[in-house]
PDB file of C-alpha atoms in Angstrom:
ATOM      1  CA  MET A 299     -19.133  -9.300  48.150  1.00  0.00           C
ATOM      2  CA  SER A 300     -17.082 -11.488  50.520  1.00  0.00           C
ATOM      3  CA  SER A 301     -13.626 -12.760  49.639  1.00  0.00           C
ATOM      4  CA  SER A 302     -14.970 -16.317  49.464  1.00  0.00           C
ATOM      5  CA  ASP A 303     -17.571 -15.565  46.814  1.00  0.00           C
ATOM      6  CA  ALA A 304     -16.713 -16.848  43.341  1.00  0.00           C
ATOM      7  CA  THR A 305     -17.896 -13.573  41.847  1.00  0.00           C
ATOM      8  CA  THR A 306     -16.363 -10.285  40.771  1.00  0.00           C
ATOM      9  CA  SER A 307     -17.399  -6.667  40.567  1.00  0.00           C
ATOM     10  CA  VAL A 308     -15.554  -6.299  37.257  1.00  0.00           C
ATOM     11  CA  PRO A 309     -18.153  -5.875  34.474  1.00  0.00           C
ATOM     12  CA  ALA A 310     -17.983  -8.558  31.797  1.00  0.00           C
ATOM     13  CA  ALA A 311     -17.749  -8.101  28.057  1.00  0.00           C
ATOM     14  CA  SER A 312     -20.763  -9.284  26.079  1.00  0.00           C
ATOM     15  CA  LEU A 313     -21.786 -10.511  22.665  1.00  0.00           C
ATOM     16  CA  THR A 314     -24.803  -8.661  21.312  1.00  0.00           C
ATOM     17  CA  ASP A 315     -26.522  -8.255  17.966  1.00  0.00           C
ATOM     18  CA  ALA A 316     -24.154  -5.327  17.432  1.00  0.00           C
ATOM     19  CA  GLY A 317     -21.109  -7.534  18.041  1.00  0.00           C
ATOM     20  CA  PHE A 318     -18.515  -7.708  20.813  1.00  0.00           C
ATOM     21  CA  VAL A 319     -19.027  -4.996  23.445  1.00  0.00           C
ATOM     22  CA  ALA A 320     -16.332  -4.375  26.041  1.00  0.00           C
ATOM     23  CA  PRO A 321     -16.927  -2.344  29.223  1.00  0.00           C
ATOM     24  CA  ALA A 322     -15.198   0.989  29.673  1.00  0.00           C
ATOM     25  CA  GLU A 323     -11.829   0.710  31.427  1.00  0.00           C
ATOM     26  CA  THR A 324     -13.028   3.173  34.063  1.00  0.00           C
ATOM     27  CA  ASP A 325     -15.758   0.672  34.975  1.00  0.00           C
ATOM     28  CA  ILE A 326     -13.218  -2.179  34.954  1.00  0.00           C
ATOM     29  CA  LEU A 327     -10.970  -0.210  37.322  1.00  0.00           C
ATOM     30  CA  ALA A 328     -13.856   0.460  39.683  1.00  0.00           C
ATOM     31  CA  GLY A 329     -14.662  -3.258  39.702  1.00  0.00           C
ATOM     32  CA  VAL A 330     -11.059  -4.282  40.372  1.00  0.00           C
ATOM     33  CA  LEU A 331     -10.807  -1.821  43.264  1.00  0.00           C
ATOM     34  CA  ALA A 332     -14.041  -3.193  44.701  1.00  0.00           C
ATOM     35  CA  ASP A 333     -12.653  -6.744  44.465  1.00  0.00           C
ATOM     36  CA  ILE A 334      -9.407  -5.750  46.199  1.00  0.00           C
ATOM     37  CA  THR A 335     -11.291  -3.921  48.931  1.00  0.00           C
ATOM     38  CA  ALA A 336     -13.506  -6.955  49.559  1.00  0.00           C
ATOM     39  CA  ALA A 337     -10.542  -9.328  49.532  1.00  0.00           C
ATOM     40  CA  LEU A 338      -8.730  -7.258  52.154  1.00  0.00           C
ATOM     41  CA  GLY A 339     -11.735  -7.025  54.456  1.00  0.00           C
ATOM     42  CA  GLY A 340     -13.013  -3.574  53.473  1.00  0.00           C
ATOM     43  CA  ASN A 341     -12.043  -0.016  54.372  1.00  0.00           C
ATOM     44  CA  VAL A 342      -9.137  -0.089  51.923  1.00  0.00           C
ATOM     45  CA  ASN A 343      -7.644   3.162  50.682  1.00  0.00           C
ATOM     46  CA  GLN A 344      -8.478   3.136  46.958  1.00  0.00           C
ATOM     47  CA  ALA A 345      -6.145   5.943  45.962  1.00  0.00           C
ATOM     48  CA  LEU A 346      -4.336   4.955  42.783  1.00  0.00           C
ATOM     49  CA  THR A 347      -1.001   6.022  44.265  1.00  0.00           C
ATOM     50  CA  THR A 348      -1.198   3.285  46.911  1.00  0.00           C
ATOM     51  CA  PRO A 349       0.209  -0.217  46.327  1.00  0.00           C
ATOM     52  CA  GLN A 350      -3.292  -1.623  45.956  1.00  0.00           C
ATOM     53  CA  GLY A 351      -4.134   1.208  43.585  1.00  0.00           C
ATOM     54  CA  GLN A 352      -1.119   0.339  41.458  1.00  0.00           C
ATOM     55  CA  LEU A 353      -2.148  -3.317  41.399  1.00  0.00           C
ATOM     56  CA  ALA A 354      -5.680  -2.331  40.407  1.00  0.00           C
ATOM     57  CA  GLN A 355      -4.397  -0.248  37.496  1.00  0.00           C
ATOM     58  CA  SER A 356      -2.170  -3.066  36.284  1.00  0.00           C
ATOM     59  CA  GLU A 357      -5.014  -5.592  36.445  1.00  0.00           C
ATOM     60  CA  THR A 358      -7.291  -3.153  34.640  1.00  0.00           C
ATOM     61  CA  ALA A 359      -4.718  -2.710  31.878  1.00  0.00           C
ATOM     62  CA  ILE A 360      -4.412  -6.484  31.481  1.00  0.00           C
ATOM     63  CA  ILE A 361      -8.179  -6.959  31.237  1.00  0.00           C
ATOM     64  CA  GLY A 362      -8.501  -4.003  28.863  1.00  0.00           C
ATOM     65  CA  ASP A 363      -5.725  -5.330  26.629  1.00  0.00           C
ATOM     66  CA  CYS A 364      -7.403  -8.743  26.523  1.00  0.00           C
ATOM     67  CA  ASN A 365     -10.704  -7.128  25.495  1.00  0.00           C
ATOM     68  CA  ASP A 366      -8.911  -5.112  22.817  1.00  0.00           C
ATOM     69  CA  ARG A 367      -7.359  -8.258  21.374  1.00  0.00           C
ATOM     70  CA  ILE A 368     -10.709 -10.048  21.324  1.00  0.00           C
ATOM     71  CA  LEU A 369     -12.225  -7.035  19.573  1.00  0.00           C
ATOM     72  CA  SER A 370      -9.431  -7.079  16.987  1.00  0.00           C
ATOM     73  CA  VAL A 371     -10.260 -10.712  16.229  1.00  0.00           C
ATOM     74  CA  PHE A 372     -13.923  -9.862  15.672  1.00  0.00           C
ATOM     75  CA  ASN A 373     -12.928  -6.927  13.455  1.00  0.00           C
ATOM     76  CA  GLY A 374     -10.513  -9.185  11.631  1.00  0.00           C
ATOM     77  CA  ILE A 375     -13.234 -11.545  10.437  1.00  0.00           C
ATOM     78  CA  ASP A 376     -15.323  -8.685   9.044  1.00  0.00           C
ATOM     79  CA  PRO A 377     -14.277  -8.007   5.416  1.00  0.00           C
ATOM     80  CA  ARG A 378     -15.110  -4.327   5.883  1.00  0.00           C
ATOM     81  CA  THR A 379     -12.472  -3.857   8.580  1.00  0.00           C
ATOM     82  CA  ALA A 380     -10.095  -6.814   8.208  1.00  0.00           C
ATOM     83  CA  SER A 381      -6.430  -6.089   7.596  1.00  0.00           C
ATOM     84  CA  GLY A 382      -3.109  -7.882   7.501  1.00  0.00           C
ATOM     85  CA  ARG A 383      -3.042 -11.637   8.056  1.00  0.00           C
ATOM     86  CA  MET A 384      -6.765 -11.793   8.857  1.00  0.00           C
ATOM     87  CA  GLN A 385      -7.617 -10.112   5.548  1.00  0.00           C
ATOM     88  CA  ASP A 386      -5.280 -12.495   3.740  1.00  0.00           C
ATOM     89  CA  ALA A 387      -7.220 -15.390   5.264  1.00  0.00           C
ATOM     90  CA  ILE A 388     -10.515 -13.951   3.987  1.00  0.00           C
ATOM     91  CA  GLY A 389      -8.906 -13.537   0.569  1.00  0.00           C
ATOM     92  CA  PHE A 390      -7.955 -17.220   0.498  1.00  0.00           C
ATOM     93  CA  ILE A 391     -11.653 -18.112   0.721  1.00  0.00           C
ATOM     94  CA  TYR A 392     -12.013 -16.399  -2.658  1.00  0.00           C
ATOM     95  CA  PHE A 393      -8.758 -17.929  -3.982  1.00  0.00           C
ATOM     96  CA  LEU A 394      -7.120 -14.497  -3.877  1.00  0.00           C
ATOM     97  CA  THR A 395      -3.656 -13.545  -2.681  1.00  0.00           C
ATOM     98  CA  ARG A 396      -2.500 -10.012  -2.038  1.00  0.00           C
ATOM     99  CA  ASN A 397      -0.599  -8.303  -4.847  1.00  0.00           C
ATOM    100  CA  THR A 398       2.807  -6.954  -3.866  1.00  0.00           C
ATOM    101  CA  GLY A 399       2.517  -3.336  -2.677  1.00  0.00           C
ATOM    102  CA  GLU A 400      -1.382  -2.952  -2.534  1.00  0.00           C
ATOM    103  CA  GLY A 401      -2.980  -1.966   0.864  1.00  0.00           C
ATOM    104  CA  ARG A 402      -6.108  -3.017   2.868  1.00  0.00           C
ATOM    105  CA  ALA A 403      -8.536  -1.021   0.726  1.00  0.00           C
ATOM    106  CA  ASP A 404      -7.178  -2.315  -2.593  1.00  0.00           C
ATOM    107  CA  PHE A 405      -7.344  -5.940  -1.491  1.00  0.00           C
ATOM    108  CA  GLU A 406     -10.921  -5.522  -0.254  1.00  0.00           C
ATOM    109  CA  TYR A 407     -11.851  -3.862  -3.557  1.00  0.00           C
ATOM    110  CA  ARG A 408     -10.543  -6.903  -5.431  1.00  0.00           C
ATOM    111  CA  ARG A 409     -12.353  -9.282  -3.069  1.00  0.00           C
ATOM    112  CA  GLN A 410     -15.689  -7.512  -3.504  1.00  0.00           C
ATOM    113  CA  ASN A 411     -15.426  -7.586  -7.274  1.00  0.00           C
ATOM    114  CA  SER A 412     -14.148 -11.170  -7.352  1.00  0.00           C
ATOM    115  CA  VAL A 413     -17.651 -12.298  -6.355  1.00  0.00           C
ATOM    116  CA  GLY A 414     -18.844 -11.209  -9.797  1.00  0.00           C
ATOM    117  CA  ALA A 415     -16.214 -13.434 -11.386  1.00  0.00           C
ATOM    118  CA  ASN A 416     -18.308 -16.457 -10.410  1.00  0.00           C
ATOM    119  CA  SER A 417     -20.972 -15.336 -12.879  1.00  0.00           C
ATOM    120  CA  GLN A 418     -20.924 -15.316 -16.663  1.00  0.00           C
ATOM    121  CA  GLY A 419     -21.837 -12.850 -19.404  1.00  0.00           C
ATOM    122  CA  MET A 420     -22.121  -9.677 -17.323  1.00  0.00           C
ATOM    123  CA  ASN A 421     -19.780  -6.714 -17.080  1.00  0.00           C
ATOM    124  CA  ALA A 422     -19.290  -7.514 -13.400  1.00  0.00           C
ATOM    125  CA  SER A 423     -18.248 -11.031 -14.422  1.00  0.00           C
ATOM    126  CA  VAL A 424     -15.491  -9.674 -16.667  1.00  0.00           C
ATOM    127  CA  LEU A 425     -14.406  -7.027 -14.151  1.00  0.00           C
ATOM    128  CA  GLY A 426     -14.136  -9.555 -11.334  1.00  0.00           C
ATOM    129  CA  SER A 427     -12.174 -11.898 -13.586  1.00  0.00           C
ATOM    130  CA  LEU A 428      -9.748  -9.143 -14.611  1.00  0.00           C
ATOM    131  CA  LEU A 429      -9.141  -8.021 -11.033  1.00  0.00           C
ATOM    132  CA  SER A 430      -8.234 -11.609 -10.165  1.00  0.00           C
ATOM    133  CA  VAL A 431      -5.439 -11.707 -12.758  1.00  0.00           C
ATOM    134  CA  PRO A 432      -2.005 -11.510 -11.070  1.00  0.00           C
ATOM    135  CA  GLY A 433      -0.456  -8.126 -11.783  1.00  0.00           C
ATOM    136  CA  VAL A 434      -3.704  -6.284 -12.533  1.00  0.00           C
ATOM    137  CA  THR A 435      -4.039  -3.294 -10.201  1.00  0.00           C
ATOM    138  CA  ASP A 436      -7.266  -1.833 -11.581  1.00  0.00           C
ATOM    139  CA  ALA A 437      -9.753  -2.347 -14.391  1.00  0.00           C
ATOM    140  CA  TYR A 438     -12.874  -0.844 -15.936  1.00  0.00           C
ATOM    141  CA  VAL A 439     -15.498  -2.652 -18.011  1.00  0.00           C
ATOM    142  CA  VAL A 440     -18.414  -1.246 -19.993  1.00  0.00           C
ATOM    143  CA  ASP A 441     -20.389  -2.375 -23.060  1.00  0.00           C
ATOM    144  CA  ASN A 442     -22.189  -0.661 -25.920  1.00  0.00           C
ATOM    145  CA  GLN A 443     -25.477  -2.439 -26.517  1.00  0.00           C
ATOM    146  CA  THR A 444     -26.551  -0.120 -29.328  1.00  0.00           C
ATOM    147  CA  SER A 445     -26.097  -0.608 -33.073  1.00  0.00           C
ATOM    148  CA  GLN A 446     -23.956   2.531 -33.395  1.00  0.00           C
ATOM    149  CA  ASP A 447     -20.518   3.511 -32.172  1.00  0.00           C
ATOM    150  CA  THR A 448     -21.019   5.468 -28.946  1.00  0.00           C
ATOM    151  CA  ALA A 449     -18.800   7.668 -26.795  1.00  0.00           C
ATOM    152  CA  ILE A 450     -18.778   6.308 -23.245  1.00  0.00           C
ATOM    153  CA  GLY A 451     -16.699   7.961 -20.560  1.00  0.00           C
ATOM    154  CA  GLY A 452     -14.565   9.761 -23.122  1.00  0.00           C
ATOM    155  CA  VAL A 453     -13.888   6.620 -25.195  1.00  0.00           C
ATOM    156  CA  ALA A 454     -15.446   5.635 -28.536  1.00  0.00           C
ATOM    157  CA  VAL A 455     -16.907   2.152 -28.050  1.00  0.00           C
ATOM    158  CA  SER A 456     -17.905   0.169 -31.132  1.00  0.00           C
ATOM    159  CA  ALA A 457     -21.447  -1.072 -31.605  1.00  0.00           C
ATOM    160  CA  HIS A 458     -22.386  -4.308 -29.821  1.00  0.00           C
ATOM    161  CA  SER A 459     -19.002  -4.586 -28.156  1.00  0.00           C
ATOM    162  CA  ILE A 460     -17.407  -4.703 -24.745  1.00  0.00           C
ATOM    163  CA  TYR A 461     -14.689  -2.285 -23.667  1.00  0.00           C
ATOM    164  CA  CYS A 462     -12.119  -3.310 -21.071  1.00  0.00           C
ATOM    165  CA  CYS A 463      -9.375  -1.054 -19.744  1.00  0.00           C
ATOM    166  CA  VAL A 464      -6.672  -2.559 -17.540  1.00  0.00           C
ATOM    167  CA  ALA A 465      -3.888  -1.113 -15.388  1.00  0.00           C
ATOM    168  CA  GLY A 466      -0.930  -3.046 -14.028  1.00  0.00           C
ATOM    169  CA  ALA A 467       1.782  -5.380 -15.225  1.00  0.00           C
ATOM    170  CA  ALA A 468      -0.157  -8.507 -16.192  1.00  0.00           C
ATOM    171  CA  THR A 469       0.585 -10.361 -19.429  1.00  0.00           C
ATOM    172  CA  SER A 470      -1.646  -9.722 -22.433  1.00  0.00           C
ATOM    173  CA  ALA A 471      -2.352 -13.465 -22.665  1.00  0.00           C
ATOM    174  CA  SER A 472      -3.739 -13.625 -19.105  1.00  0.00           C
ATOM    175  CA  ILE A 473      -5.805 -10.483 -19.621  1.00  0.00           C
ATOM    176  CA  GLY A 474      -7.219 -11.702 -22.928  1.00  0.00           C
ATOM    177  CA  LEU A 475      -8.161 -15.084 -21.451  1.00  0.00           C
ATOM    178  CA  ALA A 476      -9.836 -13.457 -18.437  1.00  0.00           C
ATOM    179  CA  ILE A 477     -11.992 -11.353 -20.767  1.00  0.00           C
ATOM    180  CA  PHE A 478     -12.800 -14.157 -23.182  1.00  0.00           C
ATOM    181  CA  GLN A 479     -13.888 -16.618 -20.500  1.00  0.00           C
ATOM    182  CA  LYS A 480     -16.445 -14.248 -18.994  1.00  0.00           C
ATOM    183  CA  LYS A 481     -17.889 -12.141 -21.830  1.00  0.00           C
ATOM    184  CA  SER A 482     -21.052 -13.220 -23.690  1.00  0.00           C
ATOM    185  CA  PRO A 483     -20.730 -15.220 -26.969  1.00  0.00           C
ATOM    186  CA  GLY A 484     -21.030 -13.054 -30.067  1.00  0.00           C
ATOM    187  CA  CYS A 485     -20.011  -9.878 -28.256  1.00  0.00           C
ATOM    188  CA  GLY A 486     -17.447  -7.750 -30.090  1.00  0.00           C
ATOM    189  CA  TYR A 487     -14.448  -5.959 -28.618  1.00  0.00           C
ATOM    190  CA  THR A 488     -13.112  -2.418 -28.566  1.00  0.00           C
ATOM    191  CA  GLY A 489      -9.488  -1.696 -27.741  1.00  0.00           C
ATOM    192  CA  SER A 490      -6.035  -0.907 -29.062  1.00  0.00           C
ATOM    193  CA  VAL A 491      -4.362  -4.084 -27.773  1.00  0.00           C
ATOM    194  CA  SER A 492      -5.150  -7.316 -29.596  1.00  0.00           C
ATOM    195  CA  VAL A 493      -4.255 -10.776 -28.302  1.00  0.00           C
ATOM    196  CA  THR A 494      -5.048 -14.214 -29.698  1.00  0.00           C
ATOM    197  CA  VAL A 495      -6.778 -16.529 -27.231  1.00  0.00           C
ATOM    198  CA  GLN A 496      -7.531 -20.220 -27.619  1.00  0.00           C
ATOM    199  CA  ASP A 497     -10.755 -21.503 -26.085  1.00  0.00           C
ATOM    200  CA  PRO A 498      -9.516 -23.663 -23.158  1.00  0.00           C
ATOM    201  CA  ALA A 499     -12.776 -25.614 -22.732  1.00  0.00           C
ATOM    202  CA  ALA A 500     -12.004 -29.254 -21.921  1.00  0.00           C
ATOM    203  CA  VAL A 501     -14.480 -30.455 -24.535  1.00  0.00           C
ATOM    204  CA  TYR A 502     -12.041 -29.386 -27.280  1.00  0.00           C
ATOM    205  CA  ASN A 503      -9.277 -31.593 -25.841  1.00  0.00           C
ATOM    206  CA  GLY A 504      -6.650 -28.906 -26.480  1.00  0.00           C
ATOM    207  CA  ASN A 505      -7.844 -28.159 -30.021  1.00  0.00           C
ATOM    208  CA  GLY A 506     -10.175 -25.249 -29.228  1.00  0.00           C
ATOM    209  CA  PRO A 507     -10.776 -22.434 -31.719  1.00  0.00           C
ATOM    210  CA  PHE A 508      -8.762 -19.223 -31.614  1.00  0.00           C
ATOM    211  CA  TYR A 509     -10.219 -15.754 -31.108  1.00  0.00           C
ATOM    212  CA  SER A 510      -8.824 -12.241 -31.269  1.00  0.00           C
ATOM    213  CA  VAL A 511      -9.557 -10.356 -28.041  1.00  0.00           C
ATOM    214  CA  LYS A 512      -9.117  -6.594 -27.762  1.00  0.00           C
ATOM    215  CA  TYR A 513      -8.708  -4.347 -24.741  1.00  0.00           C
ATOM    216  CA  ASP A 514      -6.993  -1.115 -23.721  1.00  0.00           C
ATOM    217  CA  GLU A 515      -4.085  -0.500 -21.411  1.00  0.00           C
ATOM    218  CA  ALA A 516      -4.890   2.415 -19.128  1.00  0.00           C
ATOM    219  CA  THR A 517      -3.108   5.666 -19.864  1.00  0.00           C
ATOM    220  CA  ASP A 518      -1.063   6.805 -16.890  1.00  0.00           C
ATOM    221  CA  THR A 519      -2.438  10.186 -15.848  1.00  0.00           C
ATOM    222  CA  PRO A 520      -0.389  12.102 -13.251  1.00  0.00           C
ATOM    223  CA  ILE A 521      -2.460  14.113 -10.776  1.00  0.00           C
ATOM    224  CA  TYR A 522      -1.027  17.344  -9.378  1.00  0.00           C
ATOM    225  CA  PHE A 523      -1.820  18.929  -5.999  1.00  0.00           C
ATOM    226  CA  VAL A 524      -1.347  22.416  -4.615  1.00  0.00           C
ATOM    227  CA  VAL A 525      -1.779  22.475  -0.837  1.00  0.00           C
ATOM    228  CA  GLN A 526      -1.926  25.780   1.040  1.00  0.00           C
ATOM    229  CA  ILE A 527      -1.142  25.643   4.771  1.00  0.00           C
ATOM    230  CA  VAL A 528      -1.624  28.604   7.118  1.00  0.00           C
ATOM    231  CA  ASN A 529       1.865  29.738   8.132  1.00  0.00           C
ATOM    232  CA  SER A 530       2.681  29.788  11.834  1.00  0.00           C
ATOM    233  CA  SER A 531       5.565  29.169  14.208  1.00  0.00           C
ATOM    234  CA  SER A 532       4.298  25.644  14.828  1.00  0.00           C
ATOM    235  CA  VAL A 533       4.721  24.537  11.197  1.00  0.00           C
ATOM    236  CA  PRO A 534       7.709  22.132  11.150  1.00  0.00           C
ATOM    237  CA  SER A 535      10.609  22.575   8.776  1.00  0.00           C
ATOM    238  CA  ASN A 536       9.736  19.316   6.997  1.00  0.00           C
ATOM    239  CA  ALA A 537       6.073  20.222   6.540  1.00  0.00           C
ATOM    240  CA  ALA A 538       6.234  19.825   2.767  1.00  0.00           C
ATOM    241  CA  SER A 539       7.557  16.267   2.906  1.00  0.00           C
ATOM    242  CA  LEU A 540       5.021  15.317   5.600  1.00  0.00           C
ATOM    243  CA  VAL A 541       2.124  16.611   3.494  1.00  0.00           C
ATOM    244  CA  GLN A 542       3.472  14.926   0.372  1.00  0.00           C
ATOM    245  CA  SER A 543       3.863  11.577   2.121  1.00  0.00           C
ATOM    246  CA  ALA A 544       0.362  11.739   3.606  1.00  0.00           C
ATOM    247  CA  ILE A 545      -1.275  12.483   0.253  1.00  0.00           C
ATOM    248  CA  VAL A 546       0.739   9.857  -1.630  1.00  0.00           C
ATOM    249  CA  SER A 547      -0.159   7.230   0.987  1.00  0.00           C
ATOM    250  CA  ALA A 548      -3.888   8.049   0.876  1.00  0.00           C
ATOM    251  CA  PHE A 549      -3.881   8.288  -2.924  1.00  0.00           C
ATOM    252  CA  THR A 550      -2.211   4.922  -3.438  1.00  0.00           C
ATOM    253  CA  SER A 551      -3.517   2.791  -0.593  1.00  0.00           C
ATOM    254  CA  GLY A 552      -6.195   4.715   1.253  1.00  0.00           C
ATOM    255  CA  GLU A 553      -9.864   3.907   1.684  1.00  0.00           C
ATOM    256  CA  GLU A 554     -12.292   4.124  -1.227  1.00  0.00           C
ATOM    257  CA  THR A 555     -13.224   7.762  -0.541  1.00  0.00           C
ATOM    258  CA  VAL A 556      -9.699   8.968  -1.338  1.00  0.00           C
ATOM    259  CA  ARG A 557      -8.264   6.108  -3.429  1.00  0.00           C
ATOM    260  CA  PRO A 558      -8.929   7.144  -7.074  1.00  0.00           C
ATOM    261  CA  ARG A 559      -9.423   4.552  -9.819  1.00  0.00           C
ATOM    262  CA  ILE A 560      -9.781   4.268 -13.580  1.00  0.00           C
ATOM    263  CA  GLY A 561     -12.576   6.502 -14.843  1.00  0.00           C
ATOM    264  CA  GLY A 562     -13.243   7.997 -11.422  1.00  0.00           C
ATOM    265  CA  THR A 563     -13.744  11.543 -10.184  1.00  0.00           C
ATOM    266  CA  ILE A 564     -11.103  12.866  -7.808  1.00  0.00           C
ATOM    267  CA  LEU A 565     -12.295  15.486  -5.309  1.00  0.00           C
ATOM    268  CA  ALA A 566      -9.744  17.819  -3.736  1.00  0.00           C
ATOM    269  CA  GLY A 567     -11.960  18.092  -0.662  1.00  0.00           C
ATOM    270  CA  ARG A 568     -11.381  14.430   0.174  1.00  0.00           C
ATOM    271  CA  TYR A 569      -7.776  15.242   1.105  1.00  0.00           C
ATOM    272  CA  TYR A 570      -8.421  17.980   3.655  1.00  0.00           C
ATOM    273  CA  CYS A 571      -8.717  15.437   6.465  1.00  0.00           C
ATOM    274  CA  VAL A 572      -5.678  13.545   5.192  1.00  0.00           C
ATOM    275  CA  VAL A 573      -3.514  16.654   5.598  1.00  0.00           C
ATOM    276  CA  GLY A 574      -5.284  17.929   8.711  1.00  0.00           C
ATOM    277  CA  ALA A 575      -4.610  14.651  10.505  1.00  0.00           C
ATOM    278  CA  LEU A 576      -0.877  15.481  10.511  1.00  0.00           C
ATOM    279  CA  GLY A 577      -1.366  17.769  13.514  1.00  0.00           C
ATOM    280  CA  ASP A 578      -2.697  21.080  14.755  1.00  0.00           C
ATOM    281  CA  TRP A 579      -0.077  22.854  12.681  1.00  0.00           C
ATOM    282  CA  ALA A 580      -1.610  21.531   9.448  1.00  0.00           C
ATOM    283  CA  ALA A 581      -4.317  24.186   9.134  1.00  0.00           C
ATOM    284  CA  VAL A 582      -5.425  23.761   5.525  1.00  0.00           C
ATOM    285  CA  GLU A 583      -6.320  26.963   3.714  1.00  0.00           C
ATOM    286  CA  GLU A 584      -7.067  25.274   0.386  1.00  0.00           C
ATOM    287  CA  ILE A 585      -6.291  22.206  -1.695  1.00  0.00           C
ATOM    288  CA  THR A 586      -6.624  22.213  -5.466  1.00  0.00           C
ATOM    289  CA  ILE A 587      -5.844  19.503  -8.008  1.00  0.00           C
ATOM    290  CA  GLY A 588      -5.434  19.055 -11.736  1.00  0.00           C
ATOM    291  CA  THR A 589      -3.748  17.140 -14.533  1.00  0.00           C
ATOM    292  CA  THR A 590      -1.148  19.895 -15.027  1.00  0.00           C
ATOM    293  CA  ALA A 591       1.217  21.652 -12.632  1.00  0.00           C
ATOM    294  CA  GLU A 592      -1.190  24.582 -12.285  1.00  0.00           C
ATOM    295  CA  ALA A 593      -3.582  22.254 -10.406  1.00  0.00           C
ATOM    296  CA  GLY A 594      -6.286  24.867 -10.026  1.00  0.00           C
ATOM    297  CA  GLU A 595      -9.369  22.635  -9.938  1.00  0.00           C
ATOM    298  CA  MET A 596     -11.634  21.387  -7.181  1.00  0.00           C
ATOM    299  CA  LYS A 597     -12.142  18.059  -8.935  1.00  0.00           C
ATOM    300  CA  VAL A 598     -10.767  16.014 -11.814  1.00  0.00           C
ATOM    301  CA  GLY A 599     -12.885  13.667 -13.904  1.00  0.00           C
ATOM    302  CA  LEU A 600     -11.001  10.834 -15.590  1.00  0.00           C
ATOM    303  CA  ASN A 601     -11.930   9.086 -18.808  1.00  0.00           C
ATOM    304  CA  ILE A 602     -12.466   5.333 -18.574  1.00  0.00           C
ATOM    305  CA  ASN A 603      -9.082   4.766 -20.253  1.00  0.00           C
ATOM    306  CA  GLN A 604      -7.143   6.839 -17.717  1.00  0.00           C
ATOM    307  CA  ALA A 605      -5.457   5.502 -14.571  1.00  0.00           C
ATOM    308  CA  PRO A 606      -4.490   8.217 -12.056  1.00  0.00           C
ATOM    309  CA  SER A 607      -0.985   8.281 -10.588  1.00  0.00           C
ATOM    310  CA  ILE A 608       0.749  10.398  -7.974  1.00  0.00           C
ATOM    311  CA  SER A 609       4.281  11.342  -6.964  1.00  0.00           C
ATOM    312  CA  ALA A 610       5.647  13.604  -4.253  1.00  0.00           C
ATOM    313  CA  ALA A 611       7.226  15.799  -6.929  1.00  0.00           C
ATOM    314  CA  ASN A 612       3.740  16.683  -8.198  1.00  0.00           C
ATOM    315  CA  ILE A 613       2.541  17.930  -4.810  1.00  0.00           C
ATOM    316  CA  THR A 614       3.285  21.593  -4.123  1.00  0.00           C
ATOM    317  CA  VAL A 615       2.989  22.822  -0.526  1.00  0.00           C
ATOM    318  CA  GLU A 616       2.618  26.556   0.057  1.00  0.00           C
ATOM    319  CA  LEU A 617       2.645  28.434   3.369  1.00  0.00           C
ATOM    320  CA  VAL A 618       0.183  31.336   3.232  1.00  0.00           C
TER     321      VAL A 618
END
């Protein structure tokens, strides 16, 4: 390549069926060095310690940073990986705004389920509607289609009724309306909380009939952890607080594999990587969980009226 050619040896990024693909920075560096060599007439010392080598590294870093930023934009418009302001923008498409204190995974969970809120008469319709209520942090919806009272997920659900369990700080009026507007006509309710709802349909001109809607407020269920770390000279003095913070963060705002919800099953094994990611010193011997301080189980199954909670005080760290 001559210095007058309007070409470059730097490999270009590309858009493929798999998305945006950026070249490796080692290949970018090789291309930049080739360009500099050609521009200076050839036979240039390409050692990175030379002035031209330093310039080549700087140019490579600039190109690499630009590619990284383009990649972040592409990732930002994918609901599966979007975060921060880009995820907020996706949420606005669904008329959703982020609740105070929820993370990327929680917001995406609400967005996914909000799609069902566009439908009517299905459990997914009610669930999506509930998760769109300001203040609702989690919900569970199931119905009993049989003619007899039936135990479902540890809860007795009346015949031909829908059961809704809600966690968070939303008003009973907003929860009741969200349920009423999406459940099928004639369907009964099961729940310990009763709220009177007026049918808001415009056809009634403000004089719609009143209905009694029932639902349950989720029972806060603390989850306890016992984490055993192999003792060594590399274990820091604040190991316990580091482990506690990592588990609390994953438990409350982590991805779906570790973020427990109403009626879910919590696996102790999901948290090995969470602790192990703290560093080489965090060699996990064992992690057990439970609903009491003994925390001697490998998994905990929650009823559909239980919302799991976590606090650092309920996480015991042992050096073994």
